[in-house]
Amino acid sequence: MPTTFHRVGTGAHPVLVLHGWFGDAHAFEPIEPWLCGEAFSYVFMDCRGYGGMRDVRGDYTIDEIANDALALAGTLGIETFSLVGHSMGGMAIERIAVLAPDRVRALVAVAPVPCGGIAYDPATRQLLEAAAGCAHIRRGIIDRSTGGRLPDTWLDWKAQYSMQRASPEAFAGYFPAWADTDFSAEIVGRHPVKVLVGEHDPVFNAALMERTYLRRYANASIEVIGNAGHYPMNETPLALVSGIEQFLVPFGGS
């Protein structure tokens, strides 16, 4: 089915970019002016129920995101590509690499949910489930995930952005998709992987990535971005661009 997206750059190295639970394809706008469009062609895609796809219903699964991304790449005539995924999108890019390993050049996982999901205690799980219908709860989650250090005005904006850009049904549906999905046994681990995490992210941090990505991929590395939490595209956009592109440059050949 048609998927809404936008491009940044006209370079020979295609990069598919997948957003997180609180975002959409335009959540990366703070980094877009600084991307190298001569070397890369970035394709920012909306998941079903988000952004331009807000009214499109789906199963809201990680497999659905992955298959929609592969279909979009096919429609655009992109045979091989690199991947960037934030949070929930980080899990989805791992799934794409499982489903179409020969099409994937390299992966950049930004504050990602690992392919084994996340086990939450009952109280936290109940809070995350309630976030689908409540901007105040979303704001609190965003505040905690960025270390309780960002301006109130930004927290308010981010929570409202999430409410506006995702349907409640999709937001609710994707929570068990990224929290409970586990395809870790299917990881081959041959792809180059760069994991970028913020120093103030309390959950999706370097310790979690060491237990997951570094054990599952032979060619994986972790970089901690200073002065960032779970949303480095907003908090430290220039550092995020550098982390992404310095890693991807060697994989630009056809």
mmCIF file of C-alpha atoms in Angstrom:
data_model
loop_
_atom_site.group_PDB
_atom_site.id
_atom_site.type_symbol
_atom_site.label_atom_id
_atom_site.label_comp_id
_atom_site.label_asym_id
_atom_site.label_seq_id
_atom_site.Cartn_x
_atom_site.Cartn_y
_atom_site.Cartn_z
ATOM 1 C CA MET A 1 0.000 0.000 0.000
ATOM 2 C CA PRO A 2 1.206 3.593 -0.536
ATOM 3 C CA THR A 3 3.221 4.952 2.386
ATOM 4 C CA THR A 4 3.789 8.639 3.045
ATOM 5 C CA PHE A 5 7.399 9.761 3.117
ATOM 6 C CA HIS A 6 9.713 12.603 2.241
ATOM 7 C CA ARG A 7 13.266 12.733 0.944
ATOM 8 C CA VAL A 8 16.270 14.765 1.971
ATOM 9 C CA GLY A 9 19.266 14.693 -0.359
ATOM 10 C CA THR A 10 20.002 13.265 -3.772
ATOM 11 C CA GLY A 11 23.171 11.304 -3.037
ATOM 12 C CA ALA A 12 23.958 7.822 -4.267
ATOM 13 C CA HIS A 13 23.712 6.199 -0.823
ATOM 14 C CA PRO A 14 20.040 5.577 0.091
ATOM 15 C CA VAL A 15 19.132 5.608 3.781
ATOM 16 C CA LEU A 16 15.685 4.618 5.067
ATOM 17 C CA VAL A 17 14.774 6.345 8.330
ATOM 18 C CA LEU A 18 12.118 4.986 10.721
ATOM 19 C CA HIS A 19 10.647 7.024 13.562
ATOM 20 C CA GLY A 20 9.831 6.103 17.132
ATOM 21 C CA TRP A 21 6.697 5.693 19.221
ATOM 22 C CA PHE A 22 6.378 9.410 19.967
ATOM 23 C CA GLY A 23 7.297 10.635 16.481
ATOM 24 C CA ASP A 24 6.540 10.472 12.782
ATOM 25 C CA ALA A 25 8.542 11.017 9.608
ATOM 26 C CA HIS A 26 8.902 14.736 10.394
ATOM 27 C CA ALA A 27 10.198 14.164 13.944
ATOM 28 C CA PHE A 28 13.723 14.316 12.495
ATOM 29 C CA GLU A 29 13.325 17.836 11.088
ATOM 30 C CA PRO A 30 15.941 19.381 13.426
ATOM 31 C CA ILE A 31 18.678 17.294 11.778
ATOM 32 C CA GLU A 32 17.515 17.622 8.174
ATOM 33 C CA PRO A 33 19.299 20.899 7.269
ATOM 34 C CA TRP A 34 22.649 19.420 8.327
ATOM 35 C CA LEU A 35 22.487 16.098 6.493
ATOM 36 C CA CYS A 36 24.880 15.642 3.579
ATOM 37 C CA GLY A 37 22.527 15.526 0.618
ATOM 38 C CA GLU A 38 25.369 15.150 -1.861
ATOM 39 C CA ALA A 39 26.439 11.803 -0.431
ATOM 40 C CA PHE A 40 23.145 10.470 0.913
ATOM 41 C CA SER A 41 19.489 10.248 -0.065
ATOM 42 C CA TYR A 42 17.434 9.979 3.118
ATOM 43 C CA VAL A 43 13.882 8.618 2.943
ATOM 44 C CA PHE A 44 11.825 9.411 6.061
ATOM 45 C CA MET A 45 8.799 7.109 6.266
ATOM 46 C CA ASP A 46 5.567 7.285 8.267
ATOM 47 C CA CYS A 47 4.406 4.116 10.009
ATOM 48 C CA ARG A 48 0.724 3.255 9.716
ATOM 49 C CA GLY A 49 -1.315 5.429 12.024
ATOM 50 C CA TYR A 50 1.307 8.211 12.088
ATOM 51 C CA GLY A 51 1.880 11.475 10.240
ATOM 52 C CA GLY A 52 0.468 11.360 6.729
ATOM 53 C CA MET A 53 -0.664 7.792 7.489
ATOM 54 C CA ARG A 54 -2.532 8.795 10.667
ATOM 55 C CA ASP A 55 -5.884 7.634 9.331
ATOM 56 C CA VAL A 56 -4.554 4.403 7.833
ATOM 57 C CA ARG A 57 -5.344 1.433 10.012
ATOM 58 C CA GLY A 58 -3.073 -1.553 10.361
ATOM 59 C CA ASP A 59 -2.022 -4.436 12.541
ATOM 60 C CA TYR A 60 0.555 -2.154 14.222
ATOM 61 C CA THR A 61 3.297 -4.762 14.367
ATOM 62 C CA ILE A 62 7.043 -4.609 13.871
ATOM 63 C CA ASP A 63 6.718 -6.932 10.883
ATOM 64 C CA GLU A 64 4.204 -4.555 9.321
ATOM 65 C CA ILE A 65 6.584 -1.597 9.688
ATOM 66 C CA ALA A 66 9.422 -3.634 8.209
ATOM 67 C CA ASN A 67 7.389 -4.889 5.270
ATOM 68 C CA ASP A 68 6.007 -1.416 4.556
ATOM 69 C CA ALA A 69 9.564 -0.063 4.486
ATOM 70 C CA LEU A 70 10.696 -2.802 2.111
ATOM 71 C CA ALA A 71 7.697 -2.139 -0.114
ATOM 72 C CA LEU A 72 8.507 1.569 -0.158
ATOM 73 C CA ALA A 73 12.114 0.851 -1.104
ATOM 74 C CA GLY A 74 10.857 -1.331 -3.936
ATOM 75 C CA THR A 75 8.465 1.352 -5.162
ATOM 76 C CA LEU A 76 11.305 3.877 -5.177
ATOM 77 C CA GLY A 77 13.603 1.489 -7.021
ATOM 78 C CA ILE A 78 16.068 1.252 -4.131
ATOM 79 C CA GLU A 79 17.771 -2.134 -4.183
ATOM 80 C CA THR A 80 20.261 -1.779 -1.313
ATOM 81 C CA PHE A 81 20.231 0.776 1.462
ATOM 82 C CA SER A 82 21.339 1.637 4.954
ATOM 83 C CA LEU A 83 18.898 2.063 7.815
ATOM 84 C CA VAL A 84 18.410 4.536 10.644
ATOM 85 C CA GLY A 85 15.819 3.813 13.300
ATOM 86 C CA HIS A 86 14.886 5.654 16.484
ATOM 87 C CA SER A 87 13.440 3.850 19.519
ATOM 88 C CA MET A 88 10.615 1.655 18.156
ATOM 89 C CA GLY A 89 12.097 2.269 14.701
ATOM 90 C CA GLY A 90 15.354 0.801 15.975
ATOM 91 C CA MET A 91 13.652 -2.537 16.490
ATOM 92 C CA ALA A 92 12.036 -2.254 13.051
ATOM 93 C CA ILE A 93 15.361 -1.786 11.252
ATOM 94 C CA GLU A 94 16.675 -4.945 12.893
ATOM 95 C CA ARG A 95 13.600 -6.730 11.556
ATOM 96 C CA ILE A 96 14.256 -5.426 8.049
ATOM 97 C CA ALA A 97 17.791 -6.799 8.258
ATOM 98 C CA VAL A 98 16.355 -10.218 9.180
ATOM 99 C CA LEU A 99 13.745 -10.206 6.405
ATOM 100 C CA ALA A 100 16.007 -8.852 3.637
ATOM 101 C CA PRO A 101 19.618 -9.251 4.786
ATOM 102 C CA ASP A 102 21.191 -8.880 1.350
ATOM 103 C CA ARG A 103 19.528 -5.500 0.792
ATOM 104 C CA VAL A 104 20.871 -3.899 3.977
ATOM 105 C CA ARG A 105 24.285 -2.228 3.966
ATOM 106 C CA ALA A 106 24.501 -0.962 7.556
ATOM 107 C CA LEU A 107 22.291 -0.027 10.504
ATOM 108 C CA VAL A 108 22.289 2.986 12.802
ATOM 109 C CA ALA A 109 20.104 2.405 15.853
ATOM 110 C CA VAL A 110 19.286 5.584 17.815
ATOM 111 C CA ALA A 111 18.173 5.005 21.421
ATOM 112 C CA PRO A 112 16.698 1.761 20.074
ATOM 113 C CA VAL A 113 14.392 -0.862 21.462
ATOM 114 C CA PRO A 114 16.432 -4.079 21.064
ATOM 115 C CA CYS A 115 15.019 -6.970 19.063
ATOM 116 C CA GLY A 116 14.182 -8.849 22.259
ATOM 117 C CA GLY A 117 11.795 -6.182 23.518
ATOM 118 C CA ILE A 118 11.652 -4.677 27.006
ATOM 119 C CA ALA A 119 10.228 -6.309 30.137
ATOM 120 C CA TYR A 120 8.411 -3.736 32.275
ATOM 121 C CA ASP A 121 7.058 -4.148 35.778
ATOM 122 C CA PRO A 122 3.236 -4.075 35.990
ATOM 123 C CA ALA A 123 3.018 -0.468 37.212
ATOM 124 C CA THR A 124 5.245 0.882 34.441
ATOM 125 C CA ARG A 125 3.439 -1.156 31.854
ATOM 126 C CA GLN A 126 0.083 0.196 33.025
ATOM 127 C CA LEU A 127 1.442 3.752 32.769
ATOM 128 C CA LEU A 128 2.751 3.208 29.238
ATOM 129 C CA GLU A 129 -0.543 1.664 28.155
ATOM 130 C CA ALA A 130 -2.472 4.648 29.557
ATOM 131 C CA ALA A 131 -0.338 7.078 27.533
ATOM 132 C CA ALA A 132 -2.371 6.401 24.388
ATOM 133 C CA GLY A 133 -5.193 8.649 25.584
ATOM 134 C CA CYS A 134 -3.424 11.173 27.808
ATOM 135 C CA ALA A 135 -1.035 13.986 26.853
ATOM 136 C CA HIS A 136 -0.101 14.538 30.518
ATOM 137 C CA ILE A 137 1.117 10.945 30.853
ATOM 138 C CA ARG A 138 3.031 11.232 27.591
ATOM 139 C CA ARG A 139 4.683 14.401 28.858
ATOM 140 C CA GLY A 140 5.804 12.623 32.019
ATOM 141 C CA ILE A 141 7.267 9.742 30.028
ATOM 142 C CA ILE A 142 9.140 12.155 27.787
ATOM 143 C CA ASP A 143 10.469 14.037 30.822
ATOM 144 C CA ARG A 144 11.767 10.856 32.456
ATOM 145 C CA SER A 145 13.281 9.536 29.234
ATOM 146 C CA THR A 146 15.318 12.720 28.831
ATOM 147 C CA GLY A 147 16.590 12.851 32.395
ATOM 148 C CA GLY A 148 14.187 15.435 33.833
ATOM 149 C CA ARG A 149 16.359 18.272 32.555
ATOM 150 C CA LEU A 150 14.613 19.874 29.575
ATOM 151 C CA PRO A 151 12.416 23.008 29.430
ATOM 152 C CA ASP A 152 8.729 22.716 30.252
ATOM 153 C CA THR A 153 7.845 24.366 26.960
ATOM 154 C CA TRP A 154 9.637 21.655 24.985
ATOM 155 C CA LEU A 155 8.056 18.862 27.024
ATOM 156 C CA ASP A 156 4.630 20.361 26.389
ATOM 157 C CA TRP A 157 5.366 20.670 22.672
ATOM 158 C CA LYS A 158 6.694 17.117 22.341
ATOM 159 C CA ALA A 159 3.688 15.608 24.100
ATOM 160 C CA GLN A 160 1.250 17.584 21.954
ATOM 161 C CA TYR A 161 3.188 16.719 18.799
ATOM 162 C CA SER A 162 2.825 13.056 19.653
ATOM 163 C CA MET A 163 -0.899 13.407 20.294
ATOM 164 C CA GLN A 164 -1.447 15.208 17.002
ATOM 165 C CA ARG A 165 0.735 13.037 14.796
ATOM 166 C CA ALA A 166 -0.342 9.550 15.938
ATOM 167 C CA SER A 167 -3.810 8.068 16.184
ATOM 168 C CA PRO A 168 -4.672 6.769 19.666
ATOM 169 C CA GLU A 169 -5.372 3.345 18.168
ATOM 170 C CA ALA A 170 -1.957 3.133 16.516
ATOM 171 C CA PHE A 171 -0.130 4.466 19.571
ATOM 172 C CA ALA A 172 -1.830 1.879 21.763
ATOM 173 C CA GLY A 173 -1.236 -0.907 19.260
ATOM 174 C CA TYR A 174 2.458 -0.278 18.815
ATOM 175 C CA PHE A 175 3.241 -0.486 22.534
ATOM 176 C CA PRO A 176 2.959 -4.296 22.794
ATOM 177 C CA ALA A 177 4.585 -4.532 19.365
ATOM 178 C CA TRP A 178 7.850 -3.010 20.543
ATOM 179 C CA ALA A 179 7.705 -4.059 24.186
ATOM 180 C CA ASP A 180 6.761 -7.722 23.683
ATOM 181 C CA THR A 181 8.157 -8.697 20.282
ATOM 182 C CA ASP A 182 11.202 -10.957 20.451
ATOM 183 C CA PHE A 183 12.980 -12.147 17.321
ATOM 184 C CA SER A 184 16.453 -12.217 18.873
ATOM 185 C CA ALA A 185 16.912 -15.872 17.915
ATOM 186 C CA GLU A 186 16.673 -14.860 14.242
ATOM 187 C CA ILE A 187 19.514 -12.337 14.318
ATOM 188 C CA VAL A 188 22.402 -13.471 12.124
ATOM 189 C CA GLY A 189 24.631 -10.627 13.298
ATOM 190 C CA ARG A 190 26.655 -10.019 10.141
ATOM 191 C CA HIS A 191 25.573 -6.436 9.462
ATOM 192 C CA PRO A 192 27.639 -3.450 10.620
ATOM 193 C CA VAL A 193 25.766 -1.660 13.407
ATOM 194 C CA LYS A 194 26.277 1.662 15.167
ATOM 195 C CA VAL A 195 24.200 2.269 18.293
ATOM 196 C CA LEU A 196 23.799 5.875 19.414
ATOM 197 C CA VAL A 197 22.407 6.545 22.898
ATOM 198 C CA GLY A 198 22.025 9.667 25.002
ATOM 199 C CA GLU A 199 23.898 9.961 28.274
ATOM 200 C CA HIS A 200 20.686 10.958 30.092
ATOM 201 C CA ASP A 201 18.454 8.162 28.752
ATOM 202 C CA PRO A 202 17.610 6.055 31.826
ATOM 203 C CA VAL A 203 16.368 2.947 29.987
ATOM 204 C CA PHE A 204 17.764 2.805 26.456
ATOM 205 C CA ASN A 205 21.317 3.337 27.593
ATOM 206 C CA ALA A 206 24.791 1.951 26.944
ATOM 207 C CA ALA A 207 24.404 -0.838 29.504
ATOM 208 C CA LEU A 208 21.312 -2.191 27.736
ATOM 209 C CA MET A 209 23.019 -1.974 24.350
ATOM 210 C CA GLU A 210 26.067 -3.836 25.632
ATOM 211 C CA ARG A 211 23.809 -6.696 26.774
ATOM 212 C CA THR A 212 21.998 -6.821 23.435
ATOM 213 C CA TYR A 213 23.579 -5.350 20.312
ATOM 214 C CA LEU A 214 27.204 -6.024 21.243
ATOM 215 C CA ARG A 215 26.383 -9.666 21.960
ATOM 216 C CA ARG A 216 24.291 -10.193 18.827
ATOM 217 C CA TYR A 217 26.368 -8.420 16.177
ATOM 218 C CA ALA A 218 30.014 -9.152 15.434
ATOM 219 C CA ASN A 219 30.548 -5.672 13.999
ATOM 220 C CA ALA A 220 28.678 -3.424 16.427
ATOM 221 C CA SER A 221 29.769 -0.351 18.353
ATOM 222 C CA ILE A 222 28.145 2.039 20.799
ATOM 223 C CA GLU A 223 28.529 5.807 21.015
ATOM 224 C CA VAL A 224 27.143 7.796 23.924
ATOM 225 C CA ILE A 225 25.999 11.275 22.896
ATOM 226 C CA GLY A 226 26.697 13.811 25.598
ATOM 227 C CA ASN A 227 23.941 16.167 26.800
ATOM 228 C CA ALA A 228 21.222 14.044 25.178
ATOM 229 C CA GLY A 229 18.479 11.806 26.464
ATOM 230 C CA HIS A 230 16.079 9.711 24.395
ATOM 231 C CA TYR A 231 15.592 12.318 21.654
ATOM 232 C CA PRO A 232 19.002 13.357 20.310
ATOM 233 C CA MET A 233 17.399 14.597 17.092
ATOM 234 C CA ASN A 234 15.878 17.368 19.221
ATOM 235 C CA GLU A 235 18.462 17.686 21.978
ATOM 236 C CA THR A 236 21.753 17.433 20.057
ATOM 237 C CA PRO A 237 20.986 17.408 16.315
ATOM 238 C CA LEU A 238 24.520 18.150 15.103
ATOM 239 C CA ALA A 239 26.053 15.396 17.210
ATOM 240 C CA LEU A 240 23.446 12.965 15.904
ATOM 241 C CA VAL A 241 24.177 13.845 12.273
ATOM 242 C CA SER A 242 27.901 13.368 12.862
ATOM 243 C CA GLY A 243 27.350 10.022 14.539
ATOM 244 C CA ILE A 244 25.157 8.781 11.704
ATOM 245 C CA GLU A 245 27.142 9.978 8.722
ATOM 246 C CA GLN A 246 30.648 9.292 9.964
ATOM 247 C CA PHE A 247 29.585 5.678 10.388
ATOM 248 C CA LEU A 248 27.693 5.326 7.101
ATOM 249 C CA VAL A 249 30.249 6.886 4.740
ATOM 250 C CA PRO A 250 32.244 3.661 4.154
ATOM 251 C CA PHE A 251 29.084 1.823 3.077
ATOM 252 C CA GLY A 252 28.197 4.230 0.289
ATOM 253 C CA GLY A 253 29.486 2.078 -2.562
ATOM 254 C CA SER A 254 26.983 0.333 -4.804
#
